Amino acid sequence: MKMHTHFYAMEQGTEETLREALGLGERFWNWMTSPEMWMVIMFAAIRILIIFLLTRIVIRVVYQMIDRFLARQQKSRISVNPRRFITVGELLKNITSVVCNFVMILLILSEFNFKLGPLLAGAGVLGLAIGFGAQSLVKDVITGFFIIFEDQFAVGDVIKSGEFRGTVEMIGLRTTRVRGLNGETFIIPNGLITSVTNYSLSNSLAVVDLPVKNEKRVNETLSLIEGALSGIENRLTVLKQRPEVLGVQSLTTSEYVLRIAAECNPNAKEIVEREIYKEIKQAMEVSEIGSSAEG
């Protein structure tokens, strides 16, 4: 009797399992053949395709805007480093691509009924933790981005920032490398660059103060200097125009000082000043030889 009851229970369980399986298969078939389900899938697929295409279009339009903006900036500068604009363009394009694709993924997930609130909250907490944990790094990167974007200085420019002065060798998002005037190399975190003096953006002014003994007549000395500097702008290409003798700058009981000024290319100040001194000294030597011969 017990065995009969056991077999009967097994048969009942098998029948229930078969009925559940048949019911599940029937529900699956009904779901697969449901017009409403396919309409929902079709409209969701169309919306996802539209989101994808709109994202590509937005990225392409922003890319073109970036290229046009950088092209205008490049034409507005006389002395420009093309690699800087390439760096800025690629950086802005990467940021645009990441932001647009992130928004696209969120919109696509919303089409699959994902709850975006917890995801965005988790991303915000993670970003906040990273920001607090790497404040100096974030500051360096942001400052480096604005140095490049605002065209504050370029590779090859002579700059001064704080106690550091020299020629810029490399500009990165985190650090800037500067070669000092004596050959030393400075690695400066961009976050420490709070103010910059750029000596390469505009023309320099070479100023020579020439001391002359009071025994020398002013007019004769001025004529000698004018003759010595005649045509120097053709011999020295970094000069923008012929040096100008401004006149007597100072006077003492033993000497007077004549000031000479000349506009030249950026960072050519020392070269021009040395050349002016040389030309005047050579003219003085010739004048002294002539005076000795006459005597």
PDB file of C-alpha atoms in Angstrom:
ATOM      1  CA  MET A   1       0.000   0.000   0.000  1.00  0.00           C
ATOM      2  CA  LYS A   2       2.791   2.394   0.868  1.00  0.00           C
ATOM      3  CA  MET A   3       4.649   1.575  -2.370  1.00  0.00           C
ATOM      4  CA  HIS A   4       1.502   2.150  -4.396  1.00  0.00           C
ATOM      5  CA  THR A   5       1.034   5.517  -2.736  1.00  0.00           C
ATOM      6  CA  HIS A   6       4.683   6.385  -3.463  1.00  0.00           C
ATOM      7  CA  PHE A   7       4.356   5.576  -7.172  1.00  0.00           C
ATOM      8  CA  TYR A   8       1.128   7.538  -7.356  1.00  0.00           C
ATOM      9  CA  ALA A   9       2.817  10.580  -5.844  1.00  0.00           C
ATOM     10  CA  MET A  10       5.694  10.288  -8.329  1.00  0.00           C
ATOM     11  CA  GLU A  11       3.248  10.131 -11.229  1.00  0.00           C
ATOM     12  CA  GLN A  12       1.444  13.197  -9.935  1.00  0.00           C
ATOM     13  CA  GLY A  13       4.766  15.088  -9.625  1.00  0.00           C
ATOM     14  CA  THR A  14       5.792  14.105 -13.157  1.00  0.00           C
ATOM     15  CA  GLU A  15       2.485  15.249 -14.566  1.00  0.00           C
ATOM     16  CA  GLU A  16       2.784  18.605 -12.778  1.00  0.00           C
ATOM     17  CA  THR A  17       6.328  19.063 -14.094  1.00  0.00           C
ATOM     18  CA  LEU A  18       5.170  18.283 -17.629  1.00  0.00           C
ATOM     19  CA  ARG A  19       2.288  20.697 -17.318  1.00  0.00           C
ATOM     20  CA  GLU A  20       4.610  23.441 -16.034  1.00  0.00           C
ATOM     21  CA  ALA A  21       7.067  22.782 -18.872  1.00  0.00           C
ATOM     22  CA  LEU A  22       4.275  22.825 -21.441  1.00  0.00           C
ATOM     23  CA  GLY A  23       2.903  25.999 -19.909  1.00  0.00           C
ATOM     24  CA  LEU A  24       6.302  27.645 -19.955  1.00  0.00           C
ATOM     25  CA  GLY A  25       6.851  26.653 -23.569  1.00  0.00           C
ATOM     26  CA  GLU A  26       3.414  27.937 -24.501  1.00  0.00           C
ATOM     27  CA  ARG A  27       4.012  31.252 -22.759  1.00  0.00           C
ATOM     28  CA  PHE A  28       7.389  31.576 -24.475  1.00  0.00           C
ATOM     29  CA  TRP A  29       5.789  30.848 -27.846  1.00  0.00           C
ATOM     30  CA  ASN A  30       3.039  33.349 -27.198  1.00  0.00           C
ATOM     31  CA  TRP A  31       5.648  35.938 -26.200  1.00  0.00           C
ATOM     32  CA  MET A  32       7.714  35.256 -29.318  1.00  0.00           C
ATOM     33  CA  THR A  33       4.682  35.511 -31.589  1.00  0.00           C
ATOM     34  CA  SER A  34       3.190  38.545 -29.822  1.00  0.00           C
ATOM     35  CA  PRO A  35       2.878  41.539 -32.190  1.00  0.00           C
ATOM     36  CA  GLU A  36       2.999  43.934 -29.250  1.00  0.00           C
ATOM     37  CA  MET A  37       6.360  42.539 -28.120  1.00  0.00           C
ATOM     38  CA  TRP A  38       7.892  42.915 -31.581  1.00  0.00           C
ATOM     39  CA  MET A  39       6.496  46.431 -31.877  1.00  0.00           C
ATOM     40  CA  VAL A  40       8.166  47.359 -28.562  1.00  0.00           C
ATOM     41  CA  ILE A  41      11.481  45.828 -29.697  1.00  0.00           C
ATOM     42  CA  MET A  42      11.262  47.546 -33.074  1.00  0.00           C
ATOM     43  CA  PHE A  43      10.604  50.975 -31.599  1.00  0.00           C
ATOM     44  CA  ALA A  44      13.364  50.487 -28.996  1.00  0.00           C
ATOM     45  CA  ALA A  45      15.798  49.465 -31.748  1.00  0.00           C
ATOM     46  CA  ILE A  46      14.814  52.529 -33.796  1.00  0.00           C
ATOM     47  CA  ARG A  47      15.329  54.812 -30.784  1.00  0.00           C
ATOM     48  CA  ILE A  48      18.733  53.231 -30.060  1.00  0.00           C
ATOM     49  CA  LEU A  49      19.756  53.665 -33.704  1.00  0.00           C
ATOM     50  CA  ILE A  50      18.643  57.307 -33.646  1.00  0.00           C
ATOM     51  CA  ILE A  51      20.588  57.906 -30.399  1.00  0.00           C
ATOM     52  CA  PHE A  52      23.706  56.345 -31.948  1.00  0.00           C
ATOM     53  CA  LEU A  53      23.436  58.373 -35.163  1.00  0.00           C
ATOM     54  CA  LEU A  54      22.773  61.629 -33.295  1.00  0.00           C
ATOM     55  CA  THR A  55      25.813  60.990 -31.100  1.00  0.00           C
ATOM     56  CA  ARG A  56      28.015  60.473 -34.182  1.00  0.00           C
ATOM     57  CA  ILE A  57      26.644  63.664 -35.744  1.00  0.00           C
ATOM     58  CA  VAL A  58      27.219  65.708 -32.586  1.00  0.00           C
ATOM     59  CA  ILE A  59      30.788  64.408 -32.295  1.00  0.00           C
ATOM     60  CA  ARG A  60      31.499  65.218 -35.956  1.00  0.00           C
ATOM     61  CA  VAL A  61      30.066  68.746 -35.637  1.00  0.00           C
ATOM     62  CA  VAL A  62      32.066  69.459 -32.463  1.00  0.00           C
ATOM     63  CA  TYR A  63      35.219  68.118 -34.154  1.00  0.00           C
ATOM     64  CA  GLN A  64      34.734  70.566 -37.036  1.00  0.00           C
ATOM     65  CA  MET A  65      34.126  73.447 -34.622  1.00  0.00           C
ATOM     66  CA  ILE A  66      37.349  72.590 -32.760  1.00  0.00           C
ATOM     67  CA  ASP A  67      39.341  72.436 -36.026  1.00  0.00           C
ATOM     68  CA  ARG A  68      37.990  75.806 -37.190  1.00  0.00           C
ATOM     69  CA  PHE A  69      38.629  77.473 -33.840  1.00  0.00           C
ATOM     70  CA  LEU A  70      42.220  76.213 -33.670  1.00  0.00           C
ATOM     71  CA  ALA A  71      42.822  77.199 -37.302  1.00  0.00           C
ATOM     72  CA  ARG A  72      41.772  80.786 -36.488  1.00  0.00           C
ATOM     73  CA  GLN A  73      43.995  80.812 -33.406  1.00  0.00           C
ATOM     74  CA  GLN A  74      46.926  79.497 -35.420  1.00  0.00           C
ATOM     75  CA  LYS A  75      46.553  82.189 -38.079  1.00  0.00           C
ATOM     76  CA  SER A  76      46.362  84.925 -35.434  1.00  0.00           C
ATOM     77  CA  ARG A  77      49.869  84.156 -34.133  1.00  0.00           C
ATOM     78  CA  ILE A  78      53.009  85.263 -35.950  1.00  0.00           C
ATOM     79  CA  SER A  79      55.283  82.675 -34.340  1.00  0.00           C
ATOM     80  CA  VAL A  80      53.391  79.468 -33.686  1.00  0.00           C
ATOM     81  CA  ASN A  81      54.218  75.898 -32.800  1.00  0.00           C
ATOM     82  CA  PRO A  82      51.897  73.610 -34.833  1.00  0.00           C
ATOM     83  CA  ARG A  83      52.397  70.718 -32.414  1.00  0.00           C
ATOM     84  CA  ARG A  84      50.659  72.698 -29.666  1.00  0.00           C
ATOM     85  CA  PHE A  85      47.498  73.103 -31.703  1.00  0.00           C
ATOM     86  CA  ILE A  86      47.591  69.424 -32.640  1.00  0.00           C
ATOM     87  CA  THR A  87      47.863  68.561 -28.933  1.00  0.00           C
ATOM     88  CA  VAL A  88      44.999  70.870 -27.991  1.00  0.00           C
ATOM     89  CA  GLY A  89      42.831  69.573 -30.822  1.00  0.00           C
ATOM     90  CA  GLU A  90      43.360  65.923 -29.943  1.00  0.00           C
ATOM     91  CA  LEU A  91      42.746  66.615 -26.259  1.00  0.00           C
ATOM     92  CA  LEU A  92      39.474  68.447 -26.913  1.00  0.00           C
ATOM     93  CA  LYS A  93      38.346  65.765 -29.358  1.00  0.00           C
ATOM     94  CA  ASN A  94      39.055  62.996 -26.855  1.00  0.00           C
ATOM     95  CA  ILE A  95      37.080  64.826 -24.166  1.00  0.00           C
ATOM     96  CA  THR A  96      34.188  65.339 -26.590  1.00  0.00           C
ATOM     97  CA  SER A  97      34.205  61.681 -27.612  1.00  0.00           C
ATOM     98  CA  VAL A  98      34.250  60.419 -24.018  1.00  0.00           C
ATOM     99  CA  VAL A  99      31.438  62.717 -22.863  1.00  0.00           C
ATOM    100  CA  CYS A 100      29.184  62.057 -25.861  1.00  0.00           C
ATOM    101  CA  ASN A 101      29.685  58.289 -25.753  1.00  0.00           C
ATOM    102  CA  PHE A 102      29.038  58.247 -22.001  1.00  0.00           C
ATOM    103  CA  VAL A 103      25.743  60.083 -22.491  1.00  0.00           C
ATOM    104  CA  MET A 104      24.868  57.737 -25.369  1.00  0.00           C
ATOM    105  CA  ILE A 105      25.455  54.658 -23.191  1.00  0.00           C
ATOM    106  CA  LEU A 106      23.235  56.099 -20.445  1.00  0.00           C
ATOM    107  CA  LEU A 107      20.443  56.777 -22.922  1.00  0.00           C
ATOM    108  CA  ILE A 108      20.728  53.274 -24.378  1.00  0.00           C
ATOM    109  CA  LEU A 109      20.633  51.721 -20.894  1.00  0.00           C
ATOM    110  CA  SER A 110      17.506  53.718 -20.156  1.00  0.00           C
ATOM    111  CA  GLU A 111      15.886  52.057 -23.179  1.00  0.00           C
ATOM    112  CA  PHE A 112      16.446  48.686 -21.447  1.00  0.00           C
ATOM    113  CA  ASN A 113      14.760  50.024 -18.288  1.00  0.00           C
ATOM    114  CA  PHE A 114      17.978  50.225 -16.259  1.00  0.00           C
ATOM    115  CA  LYS A 115      17.746  52.459 -13.201  1.00  0.00           C
ATOM    116  CA  LEU A 116      20.327  55.175 -13.821  1.00  0.00           C
ATOM    117  CA  GLY A 117      20.017  56.893 -10.439  1.00  0.00           C
ATOM    118  CA  PRO A 118      22.190  54.457  -8.448  1.00  0.00           C
ATOM    119  CA  LEU A 119      24.699  54.284 -11.318  1.00  0.00           C
ATOM    120  CA  LEU A 120      25.102  58.061 -11.501  1.00  0.00           C
ATOM    121  CA  ALA A 121      25.287  58.321  -7.719  1.00  0.00           C
ATOM    122  CA  GLY A 122      28.053  55.701  -7.605  1.00  0.00           C
ATOM    123  CA  ALA A 123      29.983  57.466 -10.368  1.00  0.00           C
ATOM    124  CA  GLY A 124      29.662  60.762  -8.492  1.00  0.00           C
ATOM    125  CA  VAL A 125      30.954  59.272  -5.243  1.00  0.00           C
ATOM    126  CA  LEU A 126      33.861  57.612  -7.081  1.00  0.00           C
ATOM    127  CA  GLY A 127      34.785  60.865  -8.837  1.00  0.00           C
ATOM    128  CA  LEU A 128      34.611  62.758  -5.549  1.00  0.00           C
ATOM    129  CA  ALA A 129      36.895  60.220  -3.861  1.00  0.00           C
ATOM    130  CA  ILE A 130      39.411  60.428  -6.696  1.00  0.00           C
ATOM    131  CA  GLY A 131      39.289  64.233  -6.582  1.00  0.00           C
ATOM    132  CA  PHE A 132      40.021  64.374  -2.844  1.00  0.00           C
ATOM    133  CA  GLY A 133      42.727  61.730  -3.108  1.00  0.00           C
ATOM    134  CA  ALA A 134      44.622  63.386  -5.955  1.00  0.00           C
ATOM    135  CA  GLN A 135      44.030  67.106  -5.552  1.00  0.00           C
ATOM    136  CA  SER A 136      47.528  68.131  -6.649  1.00  0.00           C
ATOM    137  CA  LEU A 137      47.379  65.866  -9.711  1.00  0.00           C
ATOM    138  CA  VAL A 138      43.985  67.238 -10.715  1.00  0.00           C
ATOM    139  CA  LYS A 139      45.253  70.795 -10.225  1.00  0.00           C
ATOM    140  CA  ASP A 140      48.329  70.093 -12.374  1.00  0.00           C
ATOM    141  CA  VAL A 141      46.235  68.570 -15.176  1.00  0.00           C
ATOM    142  CA  ILE A 142      43.666  71.378 -15.191  1.00  0.00           C
ATOM    143  CA  THR A 143      46.389  74.048 -15.168  1.00  0.00           C
ATOM    144  CA  GLY A 144      48.282  72.252 -17.942  1.00  0.00           C
ATOM    145  CA  PHE A 145      45.128  72.089 -20.050  1.00  0.00           C
ATOM    146  CA  PHE A 146      44.562  75.840 -19.738  1.00  0.00           C
ATOM    147  CA  ILE A 147      48.246  76.599 -20.423  1.00  0.00           C
ATOM    148  CA  ILE A 148      47.943  74.741 -23.729  1.00  0.00           C
ATOM    149  CA  PHE A 149      44.423  75.919 -24.555  1.00  0.00           C
ATOM    150  CA  GLU A 150      45.023  79.603 -23.764  1.00  0.00           C
ATOM    151  CA  ASP A 151      48.351  79.626 -25.640  1.00  0.00           C
ATOM    152  CA  GLN A 152      50.234  81.075 -22.669  1.00  0.00           C
ATOM    153  CA  PHE A 153      53.596  79.836 -23.964  1.00  0.00           C
ATOM    154  CA  ALA A 154      54.934  77.324 -26.479  1.00  0.00           C
ATOM    155  CA  VAL A 155      57.867  74.986 -26.894  1.00  0.00           C
ATOM    156  CA  GLY A 156      60.877  77.163 -27.725  1.00  0.00           C
ATOM    157  CA  ASP A 157      59.586  80.236 -25.866  1.00  0.00           C
ATOM    158  CA  VAL A 158      61.752  81.886 -23.213  1.00  0.00           C
ATOM    159  CA  ILE A 159      59.697  82.292 -20.053  1.00  0.00           C
ATOM    160  CA  LYS A 160      60.076  83.160 -16.394  1.00  0.00           C
ATOM    161  CA  SER A 161      57.869  81.680 -13.693  1.00  0.00           C
ATOM    162  CA  GLY A 162      58.846  82.407 -10.120  1.00  0.00           C
ATOM    163  CA  GLU A 163      62.556  81.736  -9.780  1.00  0.00           C
ATOM    164  CA  PHE A 164      62.708  79.610 -12.940  1.00  0.00           C
ATOM    165  CA  ARG A 165      63.765  81.164 -16.238  1.00  0.00           C
ATOM    166  CA  GLY A 166      64.739  79.466 -19.466  1.00  0.00           C
ATOM    167  CA  THR A 167      63.595  77.938 -22.741  1.00  0.00           C
ATOM    168  CA  VAL A 168      60.520  75.702 -22.749  1.00  0.00           C
ATOM    169  CA  GLU A 169      61.416  72.206 -23.958  1.00  0.00           C
ATOM    170  CA  MET A 170      58.176  70.344 -23.256  1.00  0.00           C
ATOM    171  CA  ILE A 171      54.625  71.177 -22.216  1.00  0.00           C
ATOM    172  CA  GLY A 172      52.604  68.353 -20.711  1.00  0.00           C
ATOM    173  CA  LEU A 173      49.268  68.155 -18.969  1.00  0.00           C
ATOM    174  CA  ARG A 174      51.029  67.528 -15.633  1.00  0.00           C
ATOM    175  CA  THR A 175      54.499  69.116 -15.881  1.00  0.00           C
ATOM    176  CA  THR A 176      56.467  71.614 -17.966  1.00  0.00           C
ATOM    177  CA  ARG A 177      60.171  71.141 -18.704  1.00  0.00           C
ATOM    178  CA  VAL A 178      62.316  74.283 -18.950  1.00  0.00           C
ATOM    179  CA  ARG A 179      66.008  74.441 -19.873  1.00  0.00           C
ATOM    180  CA  GLY A 180      67.767  77.118 -17.847  1.00  0.00           C
ATOM    181  CA  LEU A 181      70.137  79.717 -19.268  1.00  0.00           C
ATOM    182  CA  ASN A 182      73.116  77.838 -17.793  1.00  0.00           C
ATOM    183  CA  GLY A 183      72.047  74.447 -19.139  1.00  0.00           C
ATOM    184  CA  GLU A 184      70.136  73.200 -16.095  1.00  0.00           C
ATOM    185  CA  THR A 185      66.746  71.539 -16.590  1.00  0.00           C
ATOM    186  CA  PHE A 186      63.709  72.456 -14.470  1.00  0.00           C
ATOM    187  CA  ILE A 187      60.720  70.100 -14.180  1.00  0.00           C
ATOM    188  CA  ILE A 188      57.882  72.321 -12.970  1.00  0.00           C
ATOM    189  CA  PRO A 189      54.463  70.923 -11.932  1.00  0.00           C
ATOM    190  CA  ASN A 190      51.855  72.921 -13.817  1.00  0.00           C
ATOM    191  CA  GLY A 191      49.981  73.618 -10.599  1.00  0.00           C
ATOM    192  CA  LEU A 192      52.922  75.722  -9.396  1.00  0.00           C
ATOM    193  CA  ILE A 193      52.841  77.966 -12.490  1.00  0.00           C
ATOM    194  CA  THR A 194      50.714  80.779 -11.112  1.00  0.00           C
ATOM    195  CA  SER A 195      52.186  83.613 -13.213  1.00  0.00           C
ATOM    196  CA  VAL A 196      54.345  83.587 -16.339  1.00  0.00           C
ATOM    197  CA  THR A 197      56.450  86.178 -18.110  1.00  0.00           C
ATOM    198  CA  ASN A 198      56.835  85.223 -21.770  1.00  0.00           C
ATOM    199  CA  TYR A 199      59.754  86.904 -23.526  1.00  0.00           C
ATOM    200  CA  SER A 200      58.944  85.400 -26.938  1.00  0.00           C
ATOM    201  CA  LEU A 201      55.512  86.811 -27.741  1.00  0.00           C
ATOM    202  CA  SER A 202      56.594  90.319 -28.777  1.00  0.00           C
ATOM    203  CA  ASN A 203      59.685  92.072 -30.113  1.00  0.00           C
ATOM    204  CA  SER A 204      62.519  92.914 -27.742  1.00  0.00           C
ATOM    205  CA  LEU A 205      64.151  96.294 -27.232  1.00  0.00           C
ATOM    206  CA  ALA A 206      67.933  96.328 -27.130  1.00  0.00           C
ATOM    207  CA  VAL A 207      69.261  99.258 -25.092  1.00  0.00           C
ATOM    208  CA  VAL A 208      72.951 100.246 -25.063  1.00  0.00           C
ATOM    209  CA  ASP A 209      74.272 102.882 -22.665  1.00  0.00           C
ATOM    210  CA  LEU A 210      77.646 104.021 -23.992  1.00  0.00           C
ATOM    211  CA  PRO A 211      79.886 105.952 -21.539  1.00  0.00           C
ATOM    212  CA  VAL A 212      82.085 108.597 -23.187  1.00  0.00           C
ATOM    213  CA  LYS A 213      84.740 110.792 -21.587  1.00  0.00           C
ATOM    214  CA  ASN A 214      83.866 114.477 -21.335  1.00  0.00           C
ATOM    215  CA  GLU A 215      86.859 115.318 -23.505  1.00  0.00           C
ATOM    216  CA  LYS A 216      84.995 113.909 -26.506  1.00  0.00           C
ATOM    217  CA  ARG A 217      82.603 116.326 -28.184  1.00  0.00           C
ATOM    218  CA  VAL A 218      78.984 115.185 -28.166  1.00  0.00           C
ATOM    219  CA  ASN A 219      78.294 115.981 -31.807  1.00  0.00           C
ATOM    220  CA  GLU A 220      81.445 114.229 -32.977  1.00  0.00           C
ATOM    221  CA  THR A 221      80.595 111.151 -30.914  1.00  0.00           C
ATOM    222  CA  LEU A 222      77.037 111.114 -32.237  1.00  0.00           C
ATOM    223  CA  SER A 223      78.298 111.339 -35.821  1.00  0.00           C
ATOM    224  CA  LEU A 224      80.741 108.496 -35.173  1.00  0.00           C
ATOM    225  CA  ILE A 225      77.965 106.294 -33.754  1.00  0.00           C
ATOM    226  CA  GLU A 226      75.607 107.103 -36.622  1.00  0.00           C
ATOM    227  CA  GLY A 227      78.303 106.156 -39.116  1.00  0.00           C
ATOM    228  CA  ALA A 228      79.210 102.976 -37.234  1.00  0.00           C
ATOM    229  CA  LEU A 229      75.605 101.787 -37.171  1.00  0.00           C
ATOM    230  CA  SER A 230      74.812 102.735 -40.762  1.00  0.00           C
ATOM    231  CA  GLY A 231      73.488  99.632 -42.580  1.00  0.00           C
ATOM    232  CA  ILE A 232      73.652  97.377 -39.517  1.00  0.00           C
ATOM    233  CA  GLU A 233      69.998  96.413 -40.040  1.00  0.00           C
ATOM    234  CA  ASN A 234      71.007  94.798 -43.325  1.00  0.00           C
ATOM    235  CA  ARG A 235      73.896  92.887 -41.765  1.00  0.00           C
ATOM    236  CA  LEU A 236      71.955  91.784 -38.695  1.00  0.00           C
ATOM    237  CA  THR A 237      68.690  90.099 -39.727  1.00  0.00           C
ATOM    238  CA  VAL A 238      67.229  90.024 -36.203  1.00  0.00           C
ATOM    239  CA  LEU A 239      66.982  93.842 -36.239  1.00  0.00           C
ATOM    240  CA  LYS A 240      63.597  95.270 -37.150  1.00  0.00           C
ATOM    241  CA  GLN A 241      64.941  98.720 -38.007  1.00  0.00           C
ATOM    242  CA  ARG A 242      68.067 100.824 -37.755  1.00  0.00           C
ATOM    243  CA  PRO A 243      69.160 101.549 -34.144  1.00  0.00           C
ATOM    244  CA  GLU A 244      68.196 104.989 -32.888  1.00  0.00           C
ATOM    245  CA  VAL A 245      70.576 107.200 -30.919  1.00  0.00           C
ATOM    246  CA  LEU A 246      68.333 108.734 -28.272  1.00  0.00           C
ATOM    247  CA  GLY A 247      70.935 111.185 -26.934  1.00  0.00           C
ATOM    248  CA  VAL A 248      72.606 111.904 -23.621  1.00  0.00           C
ATOM    249  CA  GLN A 249      71.172 109.707 -20.875  1.00  0.00           C
ATOM    250  CA  SER A 250      73.265 110.907 -17.930  1.00  0.00           C
ATOM    251  CA  LEU A 251      76.148 113.246 -17.176  1.00  0.00           C
ATOM    252  CA  THR A 252      78.884 113.354 -14.525  1.00  0.00           C
ATOM    253  CA  THR A 253      82.050 115.397 -14.067  1.00  0.00           C
ATOM    254  CA  SER A 254      84.127 112.758 -15.831  1.00  0.00           C
ATOM    255  CA  GLU A 255      81.832 111.305 -18.506  1.00  0.00           C
ATOM    256  CA  TYR A 256      78.495 111.404 -20.208  1.00  0.00           C
ATOM    257  CA  VAL A 257      76.373 108.430 -21.299  1.00  0.00           C
ATOM    258  CA  LEU A 258      74.708 108.118 -24.696  1.00  0.00           C
ATOM    259  CA  ARG A 259      71.724 105.804 -25.023  1.00  0.00           C
ATOM    260  CA  ILE A 260      71.076 103.749 -28.183  1.00  0.00           C
ATOM    261  CA  ALA A 261      67.872 101.710 -28.660  1.00  0.00           C
ATOM    262  CA  ALA A 262      66.971  99.149 -31.304  1.00  0.00           C
ATOM    263  CA  GLU A 263      63.857  97.018 -31.833  1.00  0.00           C
ATOM    264  CA  CYS A 264      64.700  93.394 -32.609  1.00  0.00           C
ATOM    265  CA  ASN A 265      63.241  89.897 -32.700  1.00  0.00           C
ATOM    266  CA  PRO A 266      62.142  88.246 -29.454  1.00  0.00           C
ATOM    267  CA  ASN A 267      65.068  86.985 -27.347  1.00  0.00           C
ATOM    268  CA  ALA A 268      67.611  88.695 -29.632  1.00  0.00           C
ATOM    269  CA  LYS A 269      68.285  91.556 -27.223  1.00  0.00           C
ATOM    270  CA  GLU A 270      71.710  90.354 -26.062  1.00  0.00           C
ATOM    271  CA  ILE A 271      72.844  89.554 -29.620  1.00  0.00           C
ATOM    272  CA  VAL A 272      71.936  93.020 -30.865  1.00  0.00           C
ATOM    273  CA  GLU A 273      73.524  94.793 -27.901  1.00  0.00           C
ATOM    274  CA  ARG A 274      76.807  92.929 -28.368  1.00  0.00           C
ATOM    275  CA  GLU A 275      76.796  93.716 -32.092  1.00  0.00           C
ATOM    276  CA  ILE A 276      76.163  97.423 -31.461  1.00  0.00           C
ATOM    277  CA  TYR A 277      79.043  97.552 -28.992  1.00  0.00           C
ATOM    278  CA  LYS A 278      81.301  95.824 -31.507  1.00  0.00           C
ATOM    279  CA  GLU A 279      80.408  98.136 -34.389  1.00  0.00           C
ATOM    280  CA  ILE A 280      80.956 101.265 -32.275  1.00  0.00           C
ATOM    281  CA  LYS A 281      84.274  99.968 -30.886  1.00  0.00           C
ATOM    282  CA  GLN A 282      85.532  99.203 -34.378  1.00  0.00           C
ATOM    283  CA  ALA A 283      84.543 102.697 -35.537  1.00  0.00           C
ATOM    284  CA  MET A 284      86.352 104.204 -32.536  1.00  0.00           C
ATOM    285  CA  GLU A 285      89.499 102.216 -33.338  1.00  0.00           C
ATOM    286  CA  VAL A 286      89.408 103.416 -36.955  1.00  0.00           C
ATOM    287  CA  SER A 287      88.893 107.004 -35.736  1.00  0.00           C
ATOM    288  CA  GLU A 288      91.822 106.734 -33.327  1.00  0.00           C
ATOM    289  CA  ILE A 289      94.071 105.331 -36.067  1.00  0.00           C
ATOM    290  CA  GLY A 290      93.076 108.195 -38.368  1.00  0.00           C
ATOM    291  CA  SER A 291      93.760 110.768 -35.668  1.00  0.00           C
ATOM    292  CA  SER A 292      97.181 109.249 -34.980  1.00  0.00           C
ATOM    293  CA  ALA A 293      98.060 109.309 -38.676  1.00  0.00           C
ATOM    294  CA  GLU A 294      97.082 112.937 -38.953  1.00  0.00           C
ATOM    295  CA  GLY A 295      99.145 113.756 -35.869  1.00  0.00           C
TER     296      GLY A 295
END
